PDB file of C-alpha atoms in Angstrom:
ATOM      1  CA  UNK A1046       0.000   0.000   0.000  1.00 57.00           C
ATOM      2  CA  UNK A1047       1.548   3.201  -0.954  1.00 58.00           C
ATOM      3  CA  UNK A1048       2.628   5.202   2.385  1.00 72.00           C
ATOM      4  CA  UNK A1049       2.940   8.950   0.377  1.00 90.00           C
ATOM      5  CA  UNK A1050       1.514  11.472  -2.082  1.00 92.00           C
ATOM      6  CA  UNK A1051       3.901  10.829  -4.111  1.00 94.00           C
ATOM      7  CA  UNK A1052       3.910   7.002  -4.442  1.00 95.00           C
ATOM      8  CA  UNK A1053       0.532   7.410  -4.927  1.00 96.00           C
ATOM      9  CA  UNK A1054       0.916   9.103  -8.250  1.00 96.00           C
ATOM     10  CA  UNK A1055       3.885   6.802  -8.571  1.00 96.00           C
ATOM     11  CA  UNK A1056       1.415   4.006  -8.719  1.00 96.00           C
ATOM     12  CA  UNK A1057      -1.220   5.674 -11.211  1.00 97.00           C
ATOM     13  CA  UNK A1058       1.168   6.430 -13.594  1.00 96.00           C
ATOM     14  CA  UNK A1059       3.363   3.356 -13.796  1.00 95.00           C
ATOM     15  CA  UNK A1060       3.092   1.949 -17.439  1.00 93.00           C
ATOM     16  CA  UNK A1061       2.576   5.489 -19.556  1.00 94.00           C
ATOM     17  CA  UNK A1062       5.426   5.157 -21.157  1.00 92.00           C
ATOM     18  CA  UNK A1063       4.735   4.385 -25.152  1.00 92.00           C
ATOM     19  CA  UNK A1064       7.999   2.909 -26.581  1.00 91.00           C
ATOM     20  CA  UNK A1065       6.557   3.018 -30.012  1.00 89.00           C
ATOM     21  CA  UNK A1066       5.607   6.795 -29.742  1.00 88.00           C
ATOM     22  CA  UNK A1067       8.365   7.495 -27.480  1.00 91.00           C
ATOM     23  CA  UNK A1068       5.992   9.622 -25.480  1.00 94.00           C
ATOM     24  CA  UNK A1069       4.091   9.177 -21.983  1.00 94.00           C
ATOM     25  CA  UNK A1070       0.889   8.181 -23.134  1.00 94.00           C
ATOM     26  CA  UNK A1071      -0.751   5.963 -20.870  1.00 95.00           C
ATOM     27  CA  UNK A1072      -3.165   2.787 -22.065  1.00 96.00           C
ATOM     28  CA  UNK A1073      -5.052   3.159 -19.089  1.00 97.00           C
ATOM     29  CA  UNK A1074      -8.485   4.245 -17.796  1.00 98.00           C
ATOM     30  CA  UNK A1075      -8.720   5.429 -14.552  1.00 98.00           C
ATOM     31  CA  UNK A1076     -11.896   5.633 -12.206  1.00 98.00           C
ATOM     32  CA  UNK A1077     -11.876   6.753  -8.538  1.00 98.00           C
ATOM     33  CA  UNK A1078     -14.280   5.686  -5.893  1.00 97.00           C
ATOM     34  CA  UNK A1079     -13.978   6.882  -2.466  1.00 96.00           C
ATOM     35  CA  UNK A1080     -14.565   3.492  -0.246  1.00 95.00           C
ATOM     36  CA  UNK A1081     -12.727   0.371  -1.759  1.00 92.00           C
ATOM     37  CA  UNK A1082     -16.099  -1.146  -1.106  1.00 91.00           C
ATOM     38  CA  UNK A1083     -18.003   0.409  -3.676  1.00 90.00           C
ATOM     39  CA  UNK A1084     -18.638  -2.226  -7.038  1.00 89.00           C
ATOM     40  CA  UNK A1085     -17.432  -1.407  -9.975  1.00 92.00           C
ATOM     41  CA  UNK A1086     -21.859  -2.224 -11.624  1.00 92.00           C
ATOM     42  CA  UNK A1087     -23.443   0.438 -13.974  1.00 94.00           C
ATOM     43  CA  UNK A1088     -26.408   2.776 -12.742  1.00 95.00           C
ATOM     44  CA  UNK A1089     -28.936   0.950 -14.892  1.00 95.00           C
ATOM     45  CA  UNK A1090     -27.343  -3.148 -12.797  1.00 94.00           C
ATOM     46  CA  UNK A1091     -28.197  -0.992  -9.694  1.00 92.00           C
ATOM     47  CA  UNK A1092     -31.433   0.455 -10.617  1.00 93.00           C
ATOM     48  CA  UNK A1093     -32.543  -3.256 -12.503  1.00 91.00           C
ATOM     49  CA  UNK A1094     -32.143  -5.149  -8.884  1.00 86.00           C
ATOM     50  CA  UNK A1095     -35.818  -4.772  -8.563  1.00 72.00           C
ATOM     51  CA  UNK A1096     -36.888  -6.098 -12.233  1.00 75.00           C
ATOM     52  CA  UNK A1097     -37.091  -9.169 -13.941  1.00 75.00           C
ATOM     53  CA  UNK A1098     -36.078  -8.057 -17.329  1.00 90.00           C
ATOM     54  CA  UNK A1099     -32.468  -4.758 -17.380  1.00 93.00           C
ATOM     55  CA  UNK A1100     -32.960  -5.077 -20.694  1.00 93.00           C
ATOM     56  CA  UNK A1101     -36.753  -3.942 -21.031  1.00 93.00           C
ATOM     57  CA  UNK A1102     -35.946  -1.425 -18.556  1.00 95.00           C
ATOM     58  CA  UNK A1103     -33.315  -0.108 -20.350  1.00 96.00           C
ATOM     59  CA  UNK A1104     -35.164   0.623 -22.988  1.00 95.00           C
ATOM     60  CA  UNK A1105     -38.063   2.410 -21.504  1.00 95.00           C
ATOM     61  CA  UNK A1106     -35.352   4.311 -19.893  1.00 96.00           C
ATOM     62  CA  UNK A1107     -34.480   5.104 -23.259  1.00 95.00           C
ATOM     63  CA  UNK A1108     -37.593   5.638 -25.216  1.00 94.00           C
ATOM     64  CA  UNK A1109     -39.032   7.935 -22.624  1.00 95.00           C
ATOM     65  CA  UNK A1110     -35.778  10.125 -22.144  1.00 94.00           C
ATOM     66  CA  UNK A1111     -35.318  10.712 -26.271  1.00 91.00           C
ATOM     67  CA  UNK A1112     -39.484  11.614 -25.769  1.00 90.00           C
ATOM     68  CA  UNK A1113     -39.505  14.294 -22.726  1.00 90.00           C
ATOM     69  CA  UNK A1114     -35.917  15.387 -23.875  1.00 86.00           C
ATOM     70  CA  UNK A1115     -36.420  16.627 -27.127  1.00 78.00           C
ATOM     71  CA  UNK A1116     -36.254  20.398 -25.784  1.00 71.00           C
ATOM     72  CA  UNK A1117     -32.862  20.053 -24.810  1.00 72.00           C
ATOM     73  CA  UNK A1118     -31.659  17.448 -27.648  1.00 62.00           C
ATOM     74  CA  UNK A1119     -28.647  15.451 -28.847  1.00 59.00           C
ATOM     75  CA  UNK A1120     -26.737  16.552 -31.707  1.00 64.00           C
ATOM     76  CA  UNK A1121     -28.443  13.602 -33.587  1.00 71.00           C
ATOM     77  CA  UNK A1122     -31.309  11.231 -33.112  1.00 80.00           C
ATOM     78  CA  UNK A1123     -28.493   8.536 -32.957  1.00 88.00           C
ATOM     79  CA  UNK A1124     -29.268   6.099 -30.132  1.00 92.00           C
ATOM     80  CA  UNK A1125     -25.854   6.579 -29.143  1.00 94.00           C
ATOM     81  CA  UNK A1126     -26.066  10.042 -29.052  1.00 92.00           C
ATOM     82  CA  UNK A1127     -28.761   9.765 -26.693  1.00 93.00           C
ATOM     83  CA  UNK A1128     -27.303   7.308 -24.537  1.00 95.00           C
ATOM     84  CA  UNK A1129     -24.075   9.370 -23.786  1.00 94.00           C
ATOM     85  CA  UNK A1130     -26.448  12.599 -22.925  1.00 93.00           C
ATOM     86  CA  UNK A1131     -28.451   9.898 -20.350  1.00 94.00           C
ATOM     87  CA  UNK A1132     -25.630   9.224 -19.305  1.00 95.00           C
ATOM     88  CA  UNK A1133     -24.162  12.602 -18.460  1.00 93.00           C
ATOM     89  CA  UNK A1134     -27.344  14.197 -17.638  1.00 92.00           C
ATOM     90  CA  UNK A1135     -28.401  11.622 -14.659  1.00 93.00           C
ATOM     91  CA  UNK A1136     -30.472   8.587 -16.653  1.00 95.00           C
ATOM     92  CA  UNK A1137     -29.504   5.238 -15.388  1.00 96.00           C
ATOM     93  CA  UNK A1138     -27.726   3.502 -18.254  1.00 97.00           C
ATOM     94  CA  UNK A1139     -25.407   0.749 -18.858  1.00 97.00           C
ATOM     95  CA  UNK A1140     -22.318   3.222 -19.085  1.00 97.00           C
ATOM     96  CA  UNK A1141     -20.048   3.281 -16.675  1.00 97.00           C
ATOM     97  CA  UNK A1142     -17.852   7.172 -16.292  1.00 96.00           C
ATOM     98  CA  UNK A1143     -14.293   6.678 -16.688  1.00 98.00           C
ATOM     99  CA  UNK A1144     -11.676   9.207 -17.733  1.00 98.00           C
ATOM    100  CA  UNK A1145      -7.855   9.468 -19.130  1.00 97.00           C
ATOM    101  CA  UNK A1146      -6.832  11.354 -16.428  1.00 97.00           C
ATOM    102  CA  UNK A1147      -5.604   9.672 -13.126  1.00 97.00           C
ATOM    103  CA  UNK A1148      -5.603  13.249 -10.781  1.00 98.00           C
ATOM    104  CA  UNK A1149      -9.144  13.600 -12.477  1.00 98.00           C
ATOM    105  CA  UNK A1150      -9.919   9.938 -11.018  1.00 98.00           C
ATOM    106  CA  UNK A1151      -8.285  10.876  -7.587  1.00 98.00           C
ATOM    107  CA  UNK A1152     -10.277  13.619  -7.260  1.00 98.00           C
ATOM    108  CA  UNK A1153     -13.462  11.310  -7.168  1.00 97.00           C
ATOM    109  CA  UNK A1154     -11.485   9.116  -4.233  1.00 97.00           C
ATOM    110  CA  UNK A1155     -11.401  12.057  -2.387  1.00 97.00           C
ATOM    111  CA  UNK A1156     -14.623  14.386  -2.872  1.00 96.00           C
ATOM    112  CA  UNK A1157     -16.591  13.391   0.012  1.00 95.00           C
ATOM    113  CA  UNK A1158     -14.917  14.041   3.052  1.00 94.00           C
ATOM    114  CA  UNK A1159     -17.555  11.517   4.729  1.00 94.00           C
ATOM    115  CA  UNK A1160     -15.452   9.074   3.242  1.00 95.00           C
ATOM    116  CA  UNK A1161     -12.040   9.687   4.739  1.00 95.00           C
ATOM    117  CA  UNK A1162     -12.127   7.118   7.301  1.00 95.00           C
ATOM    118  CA  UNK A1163     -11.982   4.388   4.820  1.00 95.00           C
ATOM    119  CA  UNK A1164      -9.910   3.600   1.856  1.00 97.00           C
ATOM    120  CA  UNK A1165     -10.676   4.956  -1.500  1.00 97.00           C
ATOM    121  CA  UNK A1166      -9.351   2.675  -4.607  1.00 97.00           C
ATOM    122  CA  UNK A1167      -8.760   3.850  -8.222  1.00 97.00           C
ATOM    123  CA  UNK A1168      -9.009   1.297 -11.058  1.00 97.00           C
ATOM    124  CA  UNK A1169      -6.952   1.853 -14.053  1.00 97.00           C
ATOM    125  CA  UNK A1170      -7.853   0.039 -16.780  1.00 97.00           C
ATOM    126  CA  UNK A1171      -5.783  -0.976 -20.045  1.00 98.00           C
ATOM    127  CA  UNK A1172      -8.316   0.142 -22.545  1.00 97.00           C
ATOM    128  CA  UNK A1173      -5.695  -0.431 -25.329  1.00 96.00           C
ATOM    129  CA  UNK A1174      -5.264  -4.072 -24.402  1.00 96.00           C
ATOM    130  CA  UNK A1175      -9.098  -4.858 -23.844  1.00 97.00           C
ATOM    131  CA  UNK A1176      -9.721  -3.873 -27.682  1.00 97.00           C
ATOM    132  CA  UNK A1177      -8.129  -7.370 -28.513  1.00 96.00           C
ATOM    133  CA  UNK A1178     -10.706  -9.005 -26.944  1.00 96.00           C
ATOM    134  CA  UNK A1179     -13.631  -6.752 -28.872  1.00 97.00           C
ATOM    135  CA  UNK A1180     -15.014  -8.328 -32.400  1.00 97.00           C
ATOM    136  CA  UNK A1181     -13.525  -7.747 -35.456  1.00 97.00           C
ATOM    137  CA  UNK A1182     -15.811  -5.770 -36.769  1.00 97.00           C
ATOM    138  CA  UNK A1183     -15.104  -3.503 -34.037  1.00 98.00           C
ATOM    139  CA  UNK A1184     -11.568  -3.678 -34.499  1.00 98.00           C
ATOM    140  CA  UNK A1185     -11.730  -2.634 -37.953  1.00 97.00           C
ATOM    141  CA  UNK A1186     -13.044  -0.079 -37.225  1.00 97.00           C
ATOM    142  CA  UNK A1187     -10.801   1.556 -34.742  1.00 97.00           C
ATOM    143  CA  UNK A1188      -7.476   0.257 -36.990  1.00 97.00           C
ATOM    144  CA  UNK A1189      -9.313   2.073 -39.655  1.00 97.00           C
ATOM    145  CA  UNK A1190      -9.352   5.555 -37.755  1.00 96.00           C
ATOM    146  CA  UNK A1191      -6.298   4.617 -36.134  1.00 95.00           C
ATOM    147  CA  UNK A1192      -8.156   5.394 -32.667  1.00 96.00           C
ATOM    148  CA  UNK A1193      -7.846   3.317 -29.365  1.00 96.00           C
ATOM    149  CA  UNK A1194     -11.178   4.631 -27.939  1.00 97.00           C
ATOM    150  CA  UNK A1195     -14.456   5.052 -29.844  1.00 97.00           C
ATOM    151  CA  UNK A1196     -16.841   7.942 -30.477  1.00 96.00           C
ATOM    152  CA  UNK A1197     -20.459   7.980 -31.175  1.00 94.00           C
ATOM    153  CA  UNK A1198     -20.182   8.378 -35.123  1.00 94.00           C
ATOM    154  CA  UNK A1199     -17.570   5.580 -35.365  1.00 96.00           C
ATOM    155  CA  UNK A1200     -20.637   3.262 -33.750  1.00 96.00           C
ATOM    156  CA  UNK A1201     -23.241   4.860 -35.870  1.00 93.00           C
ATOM    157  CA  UNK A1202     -22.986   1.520 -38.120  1.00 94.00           C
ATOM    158  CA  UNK A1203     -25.257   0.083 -35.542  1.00 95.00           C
ATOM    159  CA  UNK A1204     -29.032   1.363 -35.572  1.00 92.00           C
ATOM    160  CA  UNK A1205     -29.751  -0.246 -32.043  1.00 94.00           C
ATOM    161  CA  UNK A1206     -28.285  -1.521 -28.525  1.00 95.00           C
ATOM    162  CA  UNK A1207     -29.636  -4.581 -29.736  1.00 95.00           C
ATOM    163  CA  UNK A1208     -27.819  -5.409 -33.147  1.00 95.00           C
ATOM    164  CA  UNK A1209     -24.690  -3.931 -31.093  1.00 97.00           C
ATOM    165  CA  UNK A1210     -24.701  -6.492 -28.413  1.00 96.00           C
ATOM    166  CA  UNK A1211     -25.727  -9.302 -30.865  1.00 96.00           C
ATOM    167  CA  UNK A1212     -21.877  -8.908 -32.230  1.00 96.00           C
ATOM    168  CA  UNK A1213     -20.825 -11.594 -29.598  1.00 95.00           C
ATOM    169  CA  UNK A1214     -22.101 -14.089 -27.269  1.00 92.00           C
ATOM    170  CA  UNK A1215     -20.199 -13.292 -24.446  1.00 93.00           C
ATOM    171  CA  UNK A1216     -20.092 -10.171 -22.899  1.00 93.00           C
ATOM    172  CA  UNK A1217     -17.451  -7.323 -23.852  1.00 96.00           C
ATOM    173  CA  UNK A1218     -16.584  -4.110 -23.240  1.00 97.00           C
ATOM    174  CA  UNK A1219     -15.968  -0.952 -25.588  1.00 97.00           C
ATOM    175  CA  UNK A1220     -14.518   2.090 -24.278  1.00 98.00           C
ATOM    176  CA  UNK A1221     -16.376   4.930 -25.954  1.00 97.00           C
ATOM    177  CA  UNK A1222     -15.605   8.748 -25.621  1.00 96.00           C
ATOM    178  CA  UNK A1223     -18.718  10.923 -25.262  1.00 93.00           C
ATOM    179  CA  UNK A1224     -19.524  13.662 -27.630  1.00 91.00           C
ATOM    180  CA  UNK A1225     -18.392  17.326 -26.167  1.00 89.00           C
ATOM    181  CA  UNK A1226     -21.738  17.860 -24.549  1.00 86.00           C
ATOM    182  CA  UNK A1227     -20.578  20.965 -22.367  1.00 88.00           C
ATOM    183  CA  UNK A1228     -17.332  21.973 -20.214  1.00 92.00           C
ATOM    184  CA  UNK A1229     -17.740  19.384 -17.752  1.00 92.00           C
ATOM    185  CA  UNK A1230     -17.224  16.888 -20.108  1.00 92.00           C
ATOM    186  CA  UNK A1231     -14.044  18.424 -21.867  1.00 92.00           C
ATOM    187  CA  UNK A1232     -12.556  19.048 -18.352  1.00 94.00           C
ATOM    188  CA  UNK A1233     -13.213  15.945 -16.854  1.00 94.00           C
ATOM    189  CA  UNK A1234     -11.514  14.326 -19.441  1.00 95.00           C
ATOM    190  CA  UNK A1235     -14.513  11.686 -19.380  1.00 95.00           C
ATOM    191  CA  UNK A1236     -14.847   8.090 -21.137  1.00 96.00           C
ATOM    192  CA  UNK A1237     -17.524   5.663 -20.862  1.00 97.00           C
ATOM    193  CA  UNK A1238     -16.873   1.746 -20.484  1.00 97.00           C
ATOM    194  CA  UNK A1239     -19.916   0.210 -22.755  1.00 97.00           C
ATOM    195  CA  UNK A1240     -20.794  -2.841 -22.317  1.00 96.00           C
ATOM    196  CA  UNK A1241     -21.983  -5.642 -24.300  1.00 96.00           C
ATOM    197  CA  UNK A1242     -25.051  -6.611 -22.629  1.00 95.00           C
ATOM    198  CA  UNK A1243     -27.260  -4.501 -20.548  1.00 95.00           C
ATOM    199  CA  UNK A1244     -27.288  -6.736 -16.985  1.00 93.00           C
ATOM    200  CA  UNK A1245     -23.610  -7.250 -17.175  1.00 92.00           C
ATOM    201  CA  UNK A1246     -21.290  -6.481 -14.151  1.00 92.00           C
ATOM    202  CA  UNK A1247     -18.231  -4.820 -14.647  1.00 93.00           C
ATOM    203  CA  UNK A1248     -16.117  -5.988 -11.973  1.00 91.00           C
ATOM    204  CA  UNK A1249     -17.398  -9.649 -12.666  1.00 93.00           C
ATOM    205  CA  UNK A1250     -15.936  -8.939 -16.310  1.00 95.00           C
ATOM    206  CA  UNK A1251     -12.316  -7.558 -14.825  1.00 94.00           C
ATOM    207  CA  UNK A1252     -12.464 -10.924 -12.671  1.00 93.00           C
ATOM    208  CA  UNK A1253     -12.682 -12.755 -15.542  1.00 94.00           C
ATOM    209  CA  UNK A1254      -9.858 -10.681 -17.323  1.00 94.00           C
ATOM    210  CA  UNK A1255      -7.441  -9.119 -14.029  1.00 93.00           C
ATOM    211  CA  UNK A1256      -4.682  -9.200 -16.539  1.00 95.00           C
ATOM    212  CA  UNK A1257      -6.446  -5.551 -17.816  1.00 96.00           C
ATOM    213  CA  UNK A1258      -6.283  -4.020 -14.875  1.00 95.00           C
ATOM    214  CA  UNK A1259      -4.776  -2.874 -11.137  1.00 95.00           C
ATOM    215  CA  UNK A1260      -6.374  -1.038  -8.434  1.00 96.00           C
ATOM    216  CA  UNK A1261      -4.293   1.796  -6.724  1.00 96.00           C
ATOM    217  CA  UNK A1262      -5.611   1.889  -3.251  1.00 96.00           C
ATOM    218  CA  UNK A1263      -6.105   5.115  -1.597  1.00 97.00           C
ATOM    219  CA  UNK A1264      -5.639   4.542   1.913  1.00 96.00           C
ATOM    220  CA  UNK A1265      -7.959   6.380   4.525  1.00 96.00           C
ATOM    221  CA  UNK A1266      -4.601   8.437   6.370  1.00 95.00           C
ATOM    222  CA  UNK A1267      -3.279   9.728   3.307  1.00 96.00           C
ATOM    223  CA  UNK A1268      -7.183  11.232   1.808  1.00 96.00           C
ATOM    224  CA  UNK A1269      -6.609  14.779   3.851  1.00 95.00           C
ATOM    225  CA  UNK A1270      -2.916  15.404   2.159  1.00 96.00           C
ATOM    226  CA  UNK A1271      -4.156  14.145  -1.346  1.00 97.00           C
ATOM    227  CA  UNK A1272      -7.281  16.427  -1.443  1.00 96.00           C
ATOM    228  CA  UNK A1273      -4.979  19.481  -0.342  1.00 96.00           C
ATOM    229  CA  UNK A1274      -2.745  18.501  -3.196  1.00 96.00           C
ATOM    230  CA  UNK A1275      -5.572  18.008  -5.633  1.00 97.00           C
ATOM    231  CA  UNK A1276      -6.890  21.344  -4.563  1.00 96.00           C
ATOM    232  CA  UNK A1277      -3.227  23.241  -4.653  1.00 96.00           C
ATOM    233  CA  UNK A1278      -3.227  21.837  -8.391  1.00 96.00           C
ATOM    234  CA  UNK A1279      -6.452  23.534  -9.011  1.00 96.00           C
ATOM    235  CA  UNK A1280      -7.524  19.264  -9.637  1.00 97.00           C
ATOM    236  CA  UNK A1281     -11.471  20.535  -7.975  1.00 97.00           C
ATOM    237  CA  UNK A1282     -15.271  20.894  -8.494  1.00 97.00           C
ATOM    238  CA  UNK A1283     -15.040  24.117  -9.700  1.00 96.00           C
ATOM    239  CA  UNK A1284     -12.991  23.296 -12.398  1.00 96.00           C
ATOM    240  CA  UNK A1285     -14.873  19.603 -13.072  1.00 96.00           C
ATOM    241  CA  UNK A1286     -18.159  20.789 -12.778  1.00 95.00           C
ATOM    242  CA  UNK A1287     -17.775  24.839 -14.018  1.00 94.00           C
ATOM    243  CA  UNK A1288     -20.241  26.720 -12.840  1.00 94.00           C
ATOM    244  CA  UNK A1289     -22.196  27.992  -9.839  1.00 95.00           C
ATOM    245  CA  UNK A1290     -22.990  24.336  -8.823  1.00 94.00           C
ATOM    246  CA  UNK A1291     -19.068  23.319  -8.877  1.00 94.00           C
ATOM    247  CA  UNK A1292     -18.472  26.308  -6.933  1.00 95.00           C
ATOM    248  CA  UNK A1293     -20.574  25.739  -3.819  1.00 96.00           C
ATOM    249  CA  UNK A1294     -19.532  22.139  -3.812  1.00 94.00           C
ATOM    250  CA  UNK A1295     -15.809  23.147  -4.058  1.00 95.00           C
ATOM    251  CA  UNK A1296     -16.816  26.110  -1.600  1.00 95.00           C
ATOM    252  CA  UNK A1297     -18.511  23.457   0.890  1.00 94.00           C
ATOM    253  CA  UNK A1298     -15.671  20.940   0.760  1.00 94.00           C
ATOM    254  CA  UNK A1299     -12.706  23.146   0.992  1.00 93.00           C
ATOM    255  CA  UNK A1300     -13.876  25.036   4.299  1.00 93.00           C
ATOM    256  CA  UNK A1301     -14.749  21.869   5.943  1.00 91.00           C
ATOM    257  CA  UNK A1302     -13.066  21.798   8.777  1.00 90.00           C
ATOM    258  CA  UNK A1303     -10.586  18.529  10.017  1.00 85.00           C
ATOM    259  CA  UNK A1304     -11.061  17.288  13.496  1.00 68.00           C
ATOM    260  CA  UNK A1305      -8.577  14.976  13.847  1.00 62.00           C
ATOM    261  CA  UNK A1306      -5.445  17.831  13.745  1.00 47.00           C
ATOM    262  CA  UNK A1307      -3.088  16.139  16.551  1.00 46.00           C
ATOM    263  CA  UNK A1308      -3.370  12.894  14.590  1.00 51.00           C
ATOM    264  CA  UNK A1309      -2.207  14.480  11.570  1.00 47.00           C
ATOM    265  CA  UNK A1310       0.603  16.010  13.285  1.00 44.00           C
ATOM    266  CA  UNK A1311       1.676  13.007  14.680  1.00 52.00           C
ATOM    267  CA  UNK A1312       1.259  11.086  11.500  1.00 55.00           C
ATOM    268  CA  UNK A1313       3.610  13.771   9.644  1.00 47.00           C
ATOM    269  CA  UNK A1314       6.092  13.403  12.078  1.00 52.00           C
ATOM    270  CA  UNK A1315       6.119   9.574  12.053  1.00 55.00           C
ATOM    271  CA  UNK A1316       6.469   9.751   7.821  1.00 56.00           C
ATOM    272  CA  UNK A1317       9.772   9.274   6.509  1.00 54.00           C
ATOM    273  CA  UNK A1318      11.417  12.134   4.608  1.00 48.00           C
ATOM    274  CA  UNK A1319      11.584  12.268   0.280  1.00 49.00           C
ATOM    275  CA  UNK A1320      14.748  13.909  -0.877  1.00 44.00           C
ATOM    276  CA  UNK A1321      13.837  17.306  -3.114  1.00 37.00           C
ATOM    277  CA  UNK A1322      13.663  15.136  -6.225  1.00 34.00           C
ATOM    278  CA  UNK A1323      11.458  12.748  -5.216  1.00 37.00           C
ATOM    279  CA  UNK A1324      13.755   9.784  -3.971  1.00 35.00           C
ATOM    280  CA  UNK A1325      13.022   7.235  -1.697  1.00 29.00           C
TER     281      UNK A1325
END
C-alpha cells in the first residue's frame, strides 16, 4: 500500500510510457471511488435489482428520455447520441464514467470528506489491451481511424443496442468517448466503459480478465494530504463541474473543517522524509 503522495501518483502512472511513440501516453483508464467497497456495476445493474427483465428497462429508460428530452436534444437522433447525454445528464444507463486522467480519477477518491475514514481505490484500466478481446468488426473499425477509444459516429454503423450487443455471445466491453456535450465533459476528461449486454457487471468482467487491470488503493490516512494537493493543483469541483454548482460544492468541501489535527501532526512526524527530487 503506498505510504505517500507521491507514491501514490507513482502508482497511477506506472506503465505510460509508449515505446513506439516514445511519449508518456498511458493505455489506461482510470476511475476513482472513495470506499474500496463500492462495485465497480453500472447505474442501470443498480437500478434493474428490482426487475425481472435490465434489458426492457433499459429501454423504456431510453424511449421515454429521447421523448420528454427533445427540448434540450442530442446533436443527432443517434441512439448513441442519446445514450451518452443519459448518461451525463443523470439517466440510469449501462455506461459506466471513466476518464484518461488519473488526478481527475483521484479527485473522485477524495470528494466526500464523509469518506475519509476508509480507503478509496482507483481502477486503471488498459483500454488499449481490452480492444483485442472486442469483435472484429469492431476492431476494424478503430485500426481504420487509427483510434484506441471510440466515439459515437464511429458506432453509428449500428441502428440499435440490440444489433450492437448481438456482435458476440459473451459479454465485452468498448470504451467509448462521449460527444463534447458541455465543459464538464471536456474538463473531466470523461470516457464511458460500454458494455456488451445490458445486466452485465463490470467488476465480474475484470475478474474474468485481471490481466487488464490494477487497483491503486487510496488509503484512509493519506485522503486529507491528497485532497490538499488536488486542490493546490487547481484538480477541484469548480474546475470539473464549471459553474455555480461546482463552486458551492468546491466552496462546501474546501472550508470543511478537520477534526482529527493532533493525529495528523503526529502522523507527519512519524512519515519518513523524500529527498527534493522525489527519492526514496
Amino acid at each position: 500500500m503506498a505510504a505517500q503522495w507521491l507514491d501514490i501518483l507513482d502508482a497511477l502512472y506506472a506503465g505510460s510510457w509508449n515505446k513506439d511513440l516514445q511519449r508518456f501516453r498511458s493505455p489506461y483508464a482510470f476511475r476513482g471511488l472513495g470506499s474500496a467497497e463500492h462495485t465497480l456495476t453500472s447505474s442501470l445493474v443498480r437500478l434493474a435489482a428490482g426487475h425481472a427483465d435490465t434489458r426492457r428497462l433499459e429501454g423504456a429508460l431510453l424511449r421515454n428520455f429521447r421523448k420528454y428530452a427533445r427540448a434540450e436534444g442530442a446533436e443527432s437522433d443517434s441512439i448513441w447520441n442519446w445514450l451518452a447525454l443519459g448518461q451525463h445528464r443523470g439517466l440510469p444507463t449501462r455506461l459506466l464514467d471513466w476518464t484518461y486522467s488519473p488526478l481527475v480519477a483521484l479527485h473522485f477518491a477524495t470528494e466526500d470528506p464523509d469518506t475519509f475514514d476508509r480507503d478509496g481505490v482507483v481502477w486503471c484500466v488498459n483500454f488499449v489491451e481490452a480492444n483485442k478481446l472486442i469483435p472484429r468488426r469492431l476492431q476494424r473499425i478503430l485500426r481504420e481511424e487509427a483510434s484506441d477509444t471510440f466515439t459515437v459516429e464511429m458506432l453509428a454503423g449500428f441502428d440499435s443496442l440490440r444489433a450492437f450487443d448481438k456482435l458476440a455471445r459473451d459479454p465485452f466491453v468498448v470504451f467509448l468517448e462521449p460527444p463534447a456535450i458541455d465543459r464538464r465533459i471536456l474538463n473531466q476528461f470523461a470516457l464511458f466503459a460500454l458494455m456488451s449486454d445490458p445486466a452485465a457487471r463490470f467488476d465480474e468482467w475484470l475478474r474474468v480478465h485481471q490481466d487488464l487491470c490494477r487497483t491503486v488503493t487510496v488509503p484512509a490516512a493519506l485522503k486529507w494530504e491528497i485532497r490538499d494537493q488536488l486542490d493546490q493543483a487547481n484538480v477541484n469541483e469548480r474546475v470539473l463541474f464549471p459553474g455555480l454548482d461546482g463552486l458551492s460544492r468546491w466552496l462546501a468541501r474546501y472550508y470543511t473543517p478537520r477534526a482529527d489535527t493532533s493525529a495528523v501532526r503526529q502522523d507527519l512526524a512519524r512519515k519518513p522524509k523524500r529527498g527534493r527530487t522525489g527519492a526514496r
